[in-house]
């Protein structure tokens, strides 16, 4: 009993009340209506940023409130004194130190008989709380604005009550009336497209069992317009301490236009691929058909040369040489055109060991390297990538051959290959010390039959780099070149890890 008594005595001490006031940031005040005197607790002075020795009265206390708050407070006090009702207001003050604060003010009358003799009250500094509330409100406004501008809507499902609520944007997307919240689970299941319903429910159940976030793309039917909507949904499930799912938080995105655009893009790509295939087949057939008459022309030139040989007609011999050289050039172009058309046909995509590919290329070019007194440097570490081995061999063989061929006079050609893995891409550099490419010709260098003006004295068809460009494109990669005249060129090839 003595312990209880001592505890009760402590609860009635000034120290106890001061401690509570400090912890809660709340102060007490009383207005004696008979003497018109006011008494403030220590914390009231602290809230107003006043020295506790400062003399106080009702008028002074009210003066710290903002104009709008003064009107609300005086009206509340007048009503309290007239009707005897308590009041509770959120107001704003500007303290003696010119600090703006949010406060909660509560007032309650004390009666003597039917007469109000005192007004008791409390004031609490709620600035931090109100600041957080305003920040949350601002964030909510931003979220609502973002959702109104986008096609996103969020929702929250109570799995215990089997009900859910949603944002305005969500309700508009799916045709719900927000005033009818909360909605039932069956109301949502009803809008899932019948052809997608079983799949969506299964995927959702699997996510619950595995305690994973739920991602799904499916169709819904707008409740009002009956329009079919494509939806991308992302949801997160909350569980209680026993592991039972109790709540779902998620967003849904109206992906209807995106799905339509993707379908159009797919159709356009398929149409383009079909046209490209037809064009390549046409080029292949045409080139193949042209080989026969060109070969006939070249054969007839040789027959004529044999027939006129006894007559030693130099002028006619010159003309025949012109015809033969022209025929040879056309035959070369037809052969290279056929080779270009064949690239991409009968592909075999699989794992390709580029170390093996480059060793084979080096062996194929062994005599070329020896004849030019050139060098070829290949990295010790090269990746295994997905692609067509034959095409990749042609790619590197063309680039290395060019580096050896287009060399400067009196300088042995040097070709270096560098490799690094860059994110999802394999990056290769094929660097040479050759004649280089003029800057104005860099953009057109990968076009068919395009030849640099500085390489006109070298033999070739002008289609090798077009082969390279096509092969890289078929592998969903990128190729570009950096070059300086008389210093050399660097070809940069980016090939994806998977095509």
PDB file of C-alpha atoms in Angstrom, residues 103-335:
ATOM      1  CA  UNK A 103      -0.913  24.313 -32.837  1.00  0.00           C
ATOM      2  CA  UNK A 104      -3.869  22.347 -31.542  1.00  0.00           C
ATOM      3  CA  UNK A 105      -6.001  24.410 -29.126  1.00  0.00           C
ATOM      4  CA  UNK A 106      -8.638  22.857 -26.858  1.00  0.00           C
ATOM      5  CA  UNK A 107     -10.986  24.754 -24.517  1.00  0.00           C
ATOM      6  CA  UNK A 108     -13.541  23.618 -21.922  1.00  0.00           C
ATOM      7  CA  UNK A 109     -15.733  25.737 -19.605  1.00  0.00           C
ATOM      8  CA  UNK A 110     -16.014  25.360 -15.800  1.00  0.00           C
ATOM      9  CA  UNK A 111     -19.428  26.033 -14.309  1.00  0.00           C
ATOM     10  CA  UNK A 112     -20.499  27.305 -10.913  1.00  0.00           C
ATOM     11  CA  UNK A 113     -24.137  26.490 -10.915  1.00  0.00           C
ATOM     12  CA  UNK A 114     -25.266  27.634 -14.334  1.00  0.00           C
ATOM     13  CA  UNK A 115     -22.601  30.287 -14.599  1.00  0.00           C
ATOM     14  CA  UNK A 116     -19.300  29.802 -16.420  1.00  0.00           C
ATOM     15  CA  UNK A 117     -16.539  31.029 -14.168  1.00  0.00           C
ATOM     16  CA  UNK A 118     -13.417  29.679 -15.831  1.00  0.00           C
ATOM     17  CA  UNK A 119     -12.197  28.506 -19.198  1.00  0.00           C
ATOM     18  CA  UNK A 120      -9.676  25.668 -19.066  1.00  0.00           C
ATOM     19  CA  UNK A 121      -7.588  24.806 -22.051  1.00  0.00           C
ATOM     20  CA  UNK A 122      -4.526  23.242 -23.595  1.00  0.00           C
ATOM     21  CA  UNK A 123      -2.266  24.126 -26.490  1.00  0.00           C
ATOM     22  CA  UNK A 124      -0.038  21.603 -28.273  1.00  0.00           C
ATOM     23  CA  UNK A 125       2.737  22.295 -30.773  1.00  0.00           C
ATOM     24  CA  UNK A 126       1.906  20.013 -33.722  1.00  0.00           C
ATOM     25  CA  UNK A 127       4.211  21.679 -36.252  1.00  0.00           C
ATOM     26  CA  UNK A 128       6.233  18.541 -37.017  1.00  0.00           C
ATOM     27  CA  UNK A 129       3.099  16.461 -37.419  1.00  0.00           C
ATOM     28  CA  UNK A 130       1.388  18.979 -39.699  1.00  0.00           C
ATOM     29  CA  UNK A 131       4.557  19.357 -41.758  1.00  0.00           C
ATOM     30  CA  UNK A 132       4.578  15.621 -42.369  1.00  0.00           C
ATOM     31  CA  UNK A 133       0.871  15.689 -43.199  1.00  0.00           C
ATOM     32  CA  UNK A 134       1.415  18.462 -45.737  1.00  0.00           C
ATOM     33  CA  UNK A 135       4.344  16.574 -47.262  1.00  0.00           C
ATOM     34  CA  UNK A 136       2.177  13.486 -47.582  1.00  0.00           C
ATOM     35  CA  UNK A 137      -0.619  15.549 -49.098  1.00  0.00           C
ATOM     36  CA  UNK A 138       1.827  17.083 -51.583  1.00  0.00           C
ATOM     37  CA  UNK A 139       3.110  13.635 -52.503  1.00  0.00           C
ATOM     38  CA  UNK A 140      -0.462  12.414 -52.904  1.00  0.00           C
ATOM     39  CA  UNK A 141      -1.227  15.350 -55.189  1.00  0.00           C
ATOM     40  CA  UNK A 142       1.883  14.585 -57.232  1.00  0.00           C
ATOM     41  CA  UNK A 143       0.908  10.918 -57.400  1.00  0.00           C
ATOM     42  CA  UNK A 144      -2.642  11.758 -58.453  1.00  0.00           C
ATOM     43  CA  UNK A 145      -1.323  14.196 -61.063  1.00  0.00           C
ATOM     44  CA  UNK A 146       1.118  11.625 -62.400  1.00  0.00           C
ATOM     45  CA  UNK A 147      -1.621   9.013 -62.569  1.00  0.00           C
ATOM     46  CA  UNK A 148      -4.008  11.405 -64.322  1.00  0.00           C
ATOM     47  CA  UNK A 149      -1.323  12.160 -66.921  1.00  0.00           C
ATOM     48  CA  UNK A 150      -0.347   8.512 -67.336  1.00  0.00           C
ATOM     49  CA  UNK A 151      -2.308   5.298 -67.692  1.00  0.00           C
ATOM     50  CA  UNK A 152      -1.455   4.024 -64.204  1.00  0.00           C
ATOM     51  CA  UNK A 153      -3.896   3.392 -61.374  1.00  0.00           C
ATOM     52  CA  UNK A 154      -3.195   1.922 -57.930  1.00  0.00           C
ATOM     53  CA  UNK A 155      -5.301  -0.217 -55.645  1.00  0.00           C
ATOM     54  CA  UNK A 156      -5.277  -1.898 -52.231  1.00  0.00           C
ATOM     55  CA  UNK A 157      -6.957  -5.214 -51.444  1.00  0.00           C
ATOM     56  CA  UNK A 158      -7.978  -6.414 -47.972  1.00  0.00           C
ATOM     57  CA  UNK A 159      -7.751 -10.205 -48.239  1.00  0.00           C
ATOM     58  CA  UNK A 160      -9.338 -10.670 -44.814  1.00  0.00           C
ATOM     59  CA  UNK A 161     -12.478  -8.702 -45.686  1.00  0.00           C
ATOM     60  CA  UNK A 162     -12.285  -9.689 -49.368  1.00  0.00           C
ATOM     61  CA  UNK A 163     -12.702  -6.042 -50.420  1.00  0.00           C
ATOM     62  CA  UNK A 164     -10.558  -3.507 -52.242  1.00  0.00           C
ATOM     63  CA  UNK A 165     -10.234   0.234 -52.842  1.00  0.00           C
ATOM     64  CA  UNK A 166      -8.581   2.085 -55.708  1.00  0.00           C
ATOM     65  CA  UNK A 167      -7.428   5.468 -56.989  1.00  0.00           C
ATOM     66  CA  UNK A 168      -9.603   7.697 -59.162  1.00  0.00           C
ATOM     67  CA  UNK A 169      -7.497   6.844 -62.201  1.00  0.00           C
ATOM     68  CA  UNK A 170      -7.903   3.114 -61.599  1.00  0.00           C
ATOM     69  CA  UNK A 171     -11.676   3.481 -61.363  1.00  0.00           C
ATOM     70  CA  UNK A 172     -11.831   5.485 -64.594  1.00  0.00           C
ATOM     71  CA  UNK A 173      -9.691   2.964 -66.486  1.00  0.00           C
ATOM     72  CA  UNK A 174     -11.875   0.015 -65.506  1.00  0.00           C
ATOM     73  CA  UNK A 175     -15.258   1.734 -65.289  1.00  0.00           C
ATOM     74  CA  UNK A 176     -15.830   1.591 -61.519  1.00  0.00           C
ATOM     75  CA  UNK A 177     -17.689   4.262 -59.541  1.00  0.00           C
ATOM     76  CA  UNK A 178     -15.336   5.338 -56.737  1.00  0.00           C
ATOM     77  CA  UNK A 179     -18.265   6.394 -54.532  1.00  0.00           C
ATOM     78  CA  UNK A 180     -19.247   2.712 -54.300  1.00  0.00           C
ATOM     79  CA  UNK A 181     -16.023   1.727 -52.484  1.00  0.00           C
ATOM     80  CA  UNK A 182     -15.098  -0.691 -51.047  1.00  0.00           C
ATOM     81  CA  UNK A 183     -15.522  -3.119 -53.922  1.00  0.00           C
ATOM     82  CA  UNK A 184     -15.777  -6.884 -53.590  1.00  0.00           C
ATOM     83  CA  UNK A 185     -13.264  -9.368 -54.984  1.00  0.00           C
ATOM     84  CA  UNK A 186     -15.939 -10.873 -57.224  1.00  0.00           C
ATOM     85  CA  UNK A 187     -16.520  -7.441 -58.788  1.00  0.00           C
ATOM     86  CA  UNK A 188     -12.932  -7.368 -59.960  1.00  0.00           C
ATOM     87  CA  UNK A 189     -12.896 -10.968 -61.177  1.00  0.00           C
ATOM     88  CA  UNK A 190     -15.947 -10.156 -63.302  1.00  0.00           C
ATOM     89  CA  UNK A 191     -14.008  -7.639 -65.438  1.00  0.00           C
ATOM     90  CA  UNK A 192     -11.158 -10.047 -66.294  1.00  0.00           C
ATOM     91  CA  UNK A 193     -11.591 -11.269 -69.870  1.00  0.00           C
ATOM     92  CA  UNK A 194     -13.084 -14.809 -69.902  1.00  0.00           C
ATOM     93  CA  UNK A 195     -10.249 -16.102 -72.110  1.00  0.00           C
ATOM     94  CA  UNK A 196      -7.626 -14.821 -69.634  1.00  0.00           C
ATOM     95  CA  UNK A 197      -9.455 -15.487 -66.357  1.00  0.00           C
ATOM     96  CA  UNK A 198      -8.120 -18.986 -65.638  1.00  0.00           C
ATOM     97  CA  UNK A 199      -4.521 -18.012 -66.453  1.00  0.00           C
ATOM     98  CA  UNK A 200      -4.629 -14.853 -64.314  1.00  0.00           C
ATOM     99  CA  UNK A 201      -6.109 -16.666 -61.308  1.00  0.00           C
ATOM    100  CA  UNK A 202      -3.519 -19.457 -61.612  1.00  0.00           C
ATOM    101  CA  UNK A 203      -0.603 -17.018 -61.888  1.00  0.00           C
ATOM    102  CA  UNK A 204      -1.910 -15.071 -58.892  1.00  0.00           C
ATOM    103  CA  UNK A 205      -2.349 -18.225 -56.793  1.00  0.00           C
ATOM    104  CA  UNK A 206       1.169 -19.383 -57.708  1.00  0.00           C
ATOM    105  CA  UNK A 207       2.563 -15.995 -56.643  1.00  0.00           C
ATOM    106  CA  UNK A 208       0.792 -16.282 -53.270  1.00  0.00           C
ATOM    107  CA  UNK A 209       2.115 -19.804 -52.688  1.00  0.00           C
ATOM    108  CA  UNK A 210       5.672 -18.812 -53.605  1.00  0.00           C
ATOM    109  CA  UNK A 211       5.344 -15.475 -51.739  1.00  0.00           C
ATOM    110  CA  UNK A 212       6.498 -13.592 -54.812  1.00  0.00           C
ATOM    111  CA  UNK A 213       5.426 -10.311 -56.375  1.00  0.00           C
ATOM    112  CA  UNK A 214       2.767 -10.742 -59.048  1.00  0.00           C
ATOM    113  CA  UNK A 215       3.405  -9.608 -62.630  1.00  0.00           C
ATOM    114  CA  UNK A 216       0.891 -10.281 -65.355  1.00  0.00           C
ATOM    115  CA  UNK A 217      -0.401  -8.975 -68.680  1.00  0.00           C
ATOM    116  CA  UNK A 218      -4.000  -9.729 -69.543  1.00  0.00           C
ATOM    117  CA  UNK A 219      -7.248  -8.324 -70.870  1.00  0.00           C
ATOM    118  CA  UNK A 220     -10.079  -6.707 -68.917  1.00  0.00           C
ATOM    119  CA  UNK A 221     -13.516  -5.456 -69.911  1.00  0.00           C
ATOM    120  CA  UNK A 222     -14.502  -1.917 -68.860  1.00  0.00           C
ATOM    121  CA  UNK A 223     -17.667  -2.170 -66.743  1.00  0.00           C
ATOM    122  CA  UNK A 224     -19.280   0.872 -68.335  1.00  0.00           C
ATOM    123  CA  UNK A 225     -18.135   0.901 -71.960  1.00  0.00           C
ATOM    124  CA  UNK A 226     -17.646  -2.891 -72.307  1.00  0.00           C
ATOM    125  CA  UNK A 227     -14.440  -2.045 -74.178  1.00  0.00           C
ATOM    126  CA  UNK A 228     -11.593  -4.586 -74.035  1.00  0.00           C
ATOM    127  CA  UNK A 229      -8.515  -3.205 -72.268  1.00  0.00           C
ATOM    128  CA  UNK A 230      -5.013  -4.660 -72.154  1.00  0.00           C
ATOM    129  CA  UNK A 231      -3.594  -4.431 -68.632  1.00  0.00           C
ATOM    130  CA  UNK A 232      -0.106  -4.753 -67.196  1.00  0.00           C
ATOM    131  CA  UNK A 233      -0.358  -5.494 -63.484  1.00  0.00           C
ATOM    132  CA  UNK A 234       2.266  -5.403 -60.739  1.00  0.00           C
ATOM    133  CA  UNK A 235       1.263  -6.382 -57.209  1.00  0.00           C
ATOM    134  CA  UNK A 236       2.953  -6.948 -53.862  1.00  0.00           C
ATOM    135  CA  UNK A 237       1.425  -9.099 -51.129  1.00  0.00           C
ATOM    136  CA  UNK A 238       1.739  -8.354 -47.410  1.00  0.00           C
ATOM    137  CA  UNK A 239       1.671 -11.218 -44.889  1.00  0.00           C
ATOM    138  CA  UNK A 240       0.968 -11.401 -41.161  1.00  0.00           C
ATOM    139  CA  UNK A 241       3.400 -12.891 -38.651  1.00  0.00           C
ATOM    140  CA  UNK A 242       2.032 -16.379 -39.390  1.00  0.00           C
ATOM    141  CA  UNK A 243       2.700 -16.031 -43.110  1.00  0.00           C
ATOM    142  CA  UNK A 244      -0.945 -15.596 -44.048  1.00  0.00           C
ATOM    143  CA  UNK A 245      -1.565 -13.115 -46.887  1.00  0.00           C
ATOM    144  CA  UNK A 246      -3.603 -10.181 -45.595  1.00  0.00           C
ATOM    145  CA  UNK A 247      -3.181  -7.333 -48.075  1.00  0.00           C
ATOM    146  CA  UNK A 248      -2.296  -6.657 -51.716  1.00  0.00           C
ATOM    147  CA  UNK A 249      -0.830  -3.370 -52.925  1.00  0.00           C
ATOM    148  CA  UNK A 250      -0.475  -2.873 -56.639  1.00  0.00           C
ATOM    149  CA  UNK A 251      -0.630  -0.788 -59.774  1.00  0.00           C
ATOM    150  CA  UNK A 252      -2.283  -1.516 -63.083  1.00  0.00           C
ATOM    151  CA  UNK A 253      -1.302   0.069 -66.360  1.00  0.00           C
ATOM    152  CA  UNK A 254      -3.644   0.548 -69.294  1.00  0.00           C
ATOM    153  CA  UNK A 255      -1.429  -0.986 -71.980  1.00  0.00           C
ATOM    154  CA  UNK A 256      -4.087  -1.054 -74.703  1.00  0.00           C
ATOM    155  CA  UNK A 257      -2.404   1.471 -76.984  1.00  0.00           C
ATOM    156  CA  UNK A 258       1.001  -0.079 -76.328  1.00  0.00           C
ATOM    157  CA  UNK A 259      -0.260  -3.539 -77.312  1.00  0.00           C
ATOM    158  CA  UNK A 260      -1.881  -2.127 -80.459  1.00  0.00           C
ATOM    159  CA  UNK A 261       1.326  -0.294 -81.381  1.00  0.00           C
ATOM    160  CA  UNK A 262       3.385  -3.438 -80.783  1.00  0.00           C
ATOM    161  CA  UNK A 263       1.043  -5.450 -82.989  1.00  0.00           C
ATOM    162  CA  UNK A 264       1.367  -2.869 -85.774  1.00  0.00           C
ATOM    163  CA  UNK A 265       5.141  -2.799 -85.347  1.00  0.00           C
ATOM    164  CA  UNK A 266       5.323  -6.583 -85.499  1.00  0.00           C
ATOM    165  CA  UNK A 267       3.171  -6.608 -88.622  1.00  0.00           C
ATOM    166  CA  UNK A 268       5.345  -3.918 -90.222  1.00  0.00           C
ATOM    167  CA  UNK A 269       8.539  -5.806 -89.326  1.00  0.00           C
ATOM    168  CA  UNK A 270       7.168  -9.043 -90.723  1.00  0.00           C
ATOM    169  CA  UNK A 271       6.146  -7.241 -93.911  1.00  0.00           C
ATOM    170  CA  UNK A 272       9.580  -5.628 -94.161  1.00  0.00           C
ATOM    171  CA  UNK A 273      11.332  -8.946 -93.580  1.00  0.00           C
ATOM    172  CA  UNK A 274       9.186 -10.551 -96.283  1.00  0.00           C
ATOM    173  CA  UNK A 275      10.003  -7.769 -98.734  1.00  0.00           C
ATOM    174  CA  UNK A 276      13.709  -7.972 -97.884  1.00  0.00           C
ATOM    175  CA  UNK A 277      13.610 -11.726 -98.431  1.00  0.00           C
ATOM    176  CA  UNK A 278      11.867 -11.256-101.769  1.00  0.00           C
ATOM    177  CA  UNK A 279      14.428  -8.611-102.743  1.00  0.00           C
ATOM    178  CA  UNK A 280      17.338 -10.858-101.792  1.00  0.00           C
ATOM    179  CA  UNK A 281      15.792 -13.771-103.675  1.00  0.00           C
ATOM    180  CA  UNK A 282      15.327 -11.512-106.692  1.00  0.00           C
ATOM    181  CA  UNK A 283      18.958 -10.367-106.470  1.00  0.00           C
ATOM    182  CA  UNK A 284      20.109 -13.957-106.111  1.00  0.00           C
ATOM    183  CA  UNK A 285      18.061 -15.242-109.056  1.00  0.00           C
ATOM    184  CA  UNK A 286      18.907 -12.243-111.245  1.00  0.00           C
ATOM    185  CA  UNK A 287      22.612 -12.465-110.457  1.00  0.00           C
ATOM    186  CA  UNK A 288      22.597 -16.185-111.069  1.00  0.00           C
ATOM    187  CA  UNK A 289      20.824 -15.737-114.408  1.00  0.00           C
ATOM    188  CA  UNK A 290      23.306 -13.041-115.450  1.00  0.00           C
ATOM    189  CA  UNK A 291      26.310 -15.278-114.886  1.00  0.00           C
ATOM    190  CA  UNK A 292      25.534 -17.422-117.930  1.00  0.00           C
ATOM    191  CA  UNK A 293      25.409 -14.631-120.579  1.00  0.00           C
ATOM    192  CA  UNK A 294      28.462 -12.927-119.058  1.00  0.00           C
ATOM    193  CA  UNK A 295      30.395 -16.187-119.194  1.00  0.00           C
ATOM    194  CA  UNK A 296      29.234 -16.603-122.808  1.00  0.00           C
ATOM    195  CA  UNK A 297      30.554 -13.137-123.676  1.00  0.00           C
ATOM    196  CA  UNK A 298      33.911 -13.936-122.091  1.00  0.00           C
ATOM    197  CA  UNK A 299      34.064 -17.242-123.977  1.00  0.00           C
ATOM    198  CA  UNK A 300      33.224 -15.588-127.290  1.00  0.00           C
ATOM    199  CA  UNK A 301      35.988 -13.035-126.691  1.00  0.00           C
ATOM    200  CA  UNK A 302      38.483 -15.868-126.373  1.00  0.00           C
ATOM    201  CA  UNK A 303      37.121 -17.562-129.522  1.00  0.00           C
ATOM    202  CA  UNK A 304      37.416 -14.331-131.495  1.00  0.00           C
ATOM    203  CA  UNK A 305      40.924 -13.805-130.122  1.00  0.00           C
ATOM    204  CA  UNK A 306      41.894 -17.276-131.365  1.00  0.00           C
ATOM    205  CA  UNK A 307      40.356 -16.609-134.794  1.00  0.00           C
ATOM    206  CA  UNK A 308      42.163 -13.303-135.378  1.00  0.00           C
ATOM    207  CA  UNK A 309      45.455 -14.359-133.833  1.00  0.00           C
ATOM    208  CA  UNK A 310      47.055 -15.132-137.241  1.00  0.00           C
ATOM    209  CA  UNK A 311      46.160 -11.662-138.537  1.00  0.00           C
ATOM    210  CA  UNK A 312      47.941  -9.699-135.755  1.00  0.00           C
ATOM    211  CA  UNK A 313      45.311  -6.909-135.618  1.00  0.00           C
ATOM    212  CA  UNK A 314      46.493  -4.812-132.643  1.00  0.00           C
ATOM    213  CA  UNK A 315      43.514  -2.432-132.720  1.00  0.00           C
ATOM    214  CA  UNK A 316      41.033  -5.302-132.621  1.00  0.00           C
ATOM    215  CA  UNK A 317      43.117  -6.945-129.892  1.00  0.00           C
ATOM    216  CA  UNK A 318      42.789  -3.771-127.821  1.00  0.00           C
ATOM    217  CA  UNK A 319      39.007  -3.744-128.251  1.00  0.00           C
ATOM    218  CA  UNK A 320      38.793  -7.388-127.238  1.00  0.00           C
ATOM    219  CA  UNK A 321      40.833  -6.639-124.114  1.00  0.00           C
ATOM    220  CA  UNK A 322      38.367  -3.863-123.208  1.00  0.00           C
ATOM    221  CA  UNK A 323      35.452  -6.284-123.613  1.00  0.00           C
ATOM    222  CA  UNK A 324      37.198  -8.992-121.586  1.00  0.00           C
ATOM    223  CA  UNK A 325      38.112  -6.627-118.736  1.00  0.00           C
ATOM    224  CA  UNK A 326      34.568  -5.260-118.647  1.00  0.00           C
ATOM    225  CA  UNK A 327      33.213  -8.808-118.603  1.00  0.00           C
ATOM    226  CA  UNK A 328      35.582  -9.742-115.789  1.00  0.00           C
ATOM    227  CA  UNK A 329      34.450  -6.746-113.744  1.00  0.00           C
ATOM    228  CA  UNK A 330      30.772  -7.563-114.287  1.00  0.00           C
ATOM    229  CA  UNK A 331      31.417 -11.223-113.438  1.00  0.00           C
ATOM    230  CA  UNK A 332      33.145 -10.166-110.206  1.00  0.00           C
ATOM    231  CA  UNK A 333      30.272  -7.884-109.263  1.00  0.00           C
ATOM    232  CA  UNK A 334      27.729 -10.601-109.999  1.00  0.00           C
ATOM    233  CA  UNK A 335      29.689 -13.077-107.869  1.00  0.00           C
TER     234      UNK A 335
END
